[in-house]
C-alpha positions as MATLAB code, in Angstrom:
seq = 'XXXXXXXXXXXXXXXXXXXXXXXXXXXXXXXXXXXXXXXXXXXXXXXXXXXXXXXXXXXXXXXXXXXXXXXXXXXXXXXXXXXXXXXXXXXXXXX';
ca = [
     -33.462   43.820  -56.474;
     -31.925   41.303  -54.083;
     -29.659   43.936  -52.156;
     -33.123   45.201  -51.241;
     -34.625   42.251  -50.243;
     -31.857   40.936  -48.160;
     -31.553   44.177  -46.381;
     -35.248   44.081  -45.622;
     -35.189   41.007  -44.250;
     -32.114   41.389  -42.013;
     -33.813   44.779  -40.781;
     -36.874   42.772  -39.837;
     -34.998   40.180  -38.333;
     -33.060   42.668  -36.284;
     -36.490   44.265  -34.922;
     -37.989   40.942  -34.420;
     -35.135   39.758  -32.183;
     -34.681   42.379  -30.252;
     -38.290   42.218  -28.805;
     -37.812   38.413  -27.140;
     -35.183   39.426  -24.575;
     -37.645   41.721  -22.977;
     -40.520   39.465  -23.044;
     -38.185   36.942  -21.433;
     -36.676   39.435  -18.698;
     -40.822   40.390  -17.952;
     -41.848   37.098  -17.717;
     -39.052   36.170  -15.069;
     -39.837   39.301  -13.334;
     -43.140   38.274  -12.721;
     -42.589   34.848  -11.619;
     -40.233   36.242   -9.000;
     -43.055   38.722   -8.047;
     -45.453   35.709   -7.573;
     -42.857   33.995   -5.548;
     -42.794   37.185   -3.448;
     -46.582   37.761   -3.142;
     -46.894   33.797   -2.059;
     -44.255   34.251    0.626;
     -45.701   37.234    1.892;
     -49.183   36.019    1.983;
     -48.619   32.761    3.470;
     -47.087   34.753    6.429;
     -50.044   37.204    6.638;
     -52.646   34.827    6.287;
     -51.234   32.036    8.550;
     -53.658   33.005   11.501;
     -56.808   33.365    9.360;
     -59.764   31.694    9.987;
     -60.608   31.303    6.117;
     -57.177   30.798    4.610;
     -58.248   30.478    1.160;
     -60.055   33.555    0.936;
     -57.501   35.314    2.720;
     -54.804   34.069    0.411;
     -56.854   34.767   -2.871;
     -57.490   38.522   -1.729;
     -54.085   39.006   -0.197;
     -52.624   37.680   -3.750;
     -54.778   40.107   -5.834;
     -53.753   43.227   -3.415;
     -50.220   41.948   -3.569;
     -49.730   41.992   -7.274;
     -51.483   45.173   -7.947;
     -49.829   47.158   -5.233;
     -46.246   45.184   -5.005;
     -46.305   45.049   -1.357;
     -48.126   43.226    1.611;
     -47.815   44.518    5.451;
     -46.075   42.538    7.647;
     -47.432   40.822   10.397;
     -50.760   38.643   10.529;
     -53.048   41.593   11.362;
     -52.567   45.366   11.082;
     -49.793   47.183   10.073;
     -51.440   48.605    6.830;
     -49.943   51.916    7.254;
     -46.587   50.206    5.645;
     -48.609   49.637    2.284;
     -51.180   52.424    1.666;
     -52.383   51.288   -1.602;
     -53.386   47.790    0.498;
     -54.675   49.757    2.977;
     -57.035   51.700    0.387;
     -58.432   49.261   -1.807;
     -62.127   48.757   -0.742;
     -64.752   46.075   -2.082;
     -67.801   46.713   -3.864;
     -69.691   47.324   -0.576;
     -66.725   49.851    0.709;
     -65.242   47.545    3.113;
     -61.466   46.605    2.909;
     -60.634   44.306    0.116;
     -57.309   43.328    1.256;
     -56.647   41.247    4.629;
];
């Protein structure tokens, strides 16, 4: 009886421990990606008239598309996902 209980607990411990490194790694990658988006959107929105709104929508688009076009305007051909996102009115969502 004790051997079965020990084996079950050991197996359960191994399964639980194997899931923690993956969670930690995913968290680290998402933090790196946020830094990337912040930097690229800061560059993209540096000349925007309404910077807060530009940064907000650029950040949303960057996280969903994993890219931001270079420069402060145009170049959307570099990132088709970013280019093709539309708001509810059918206008471009991403600055």
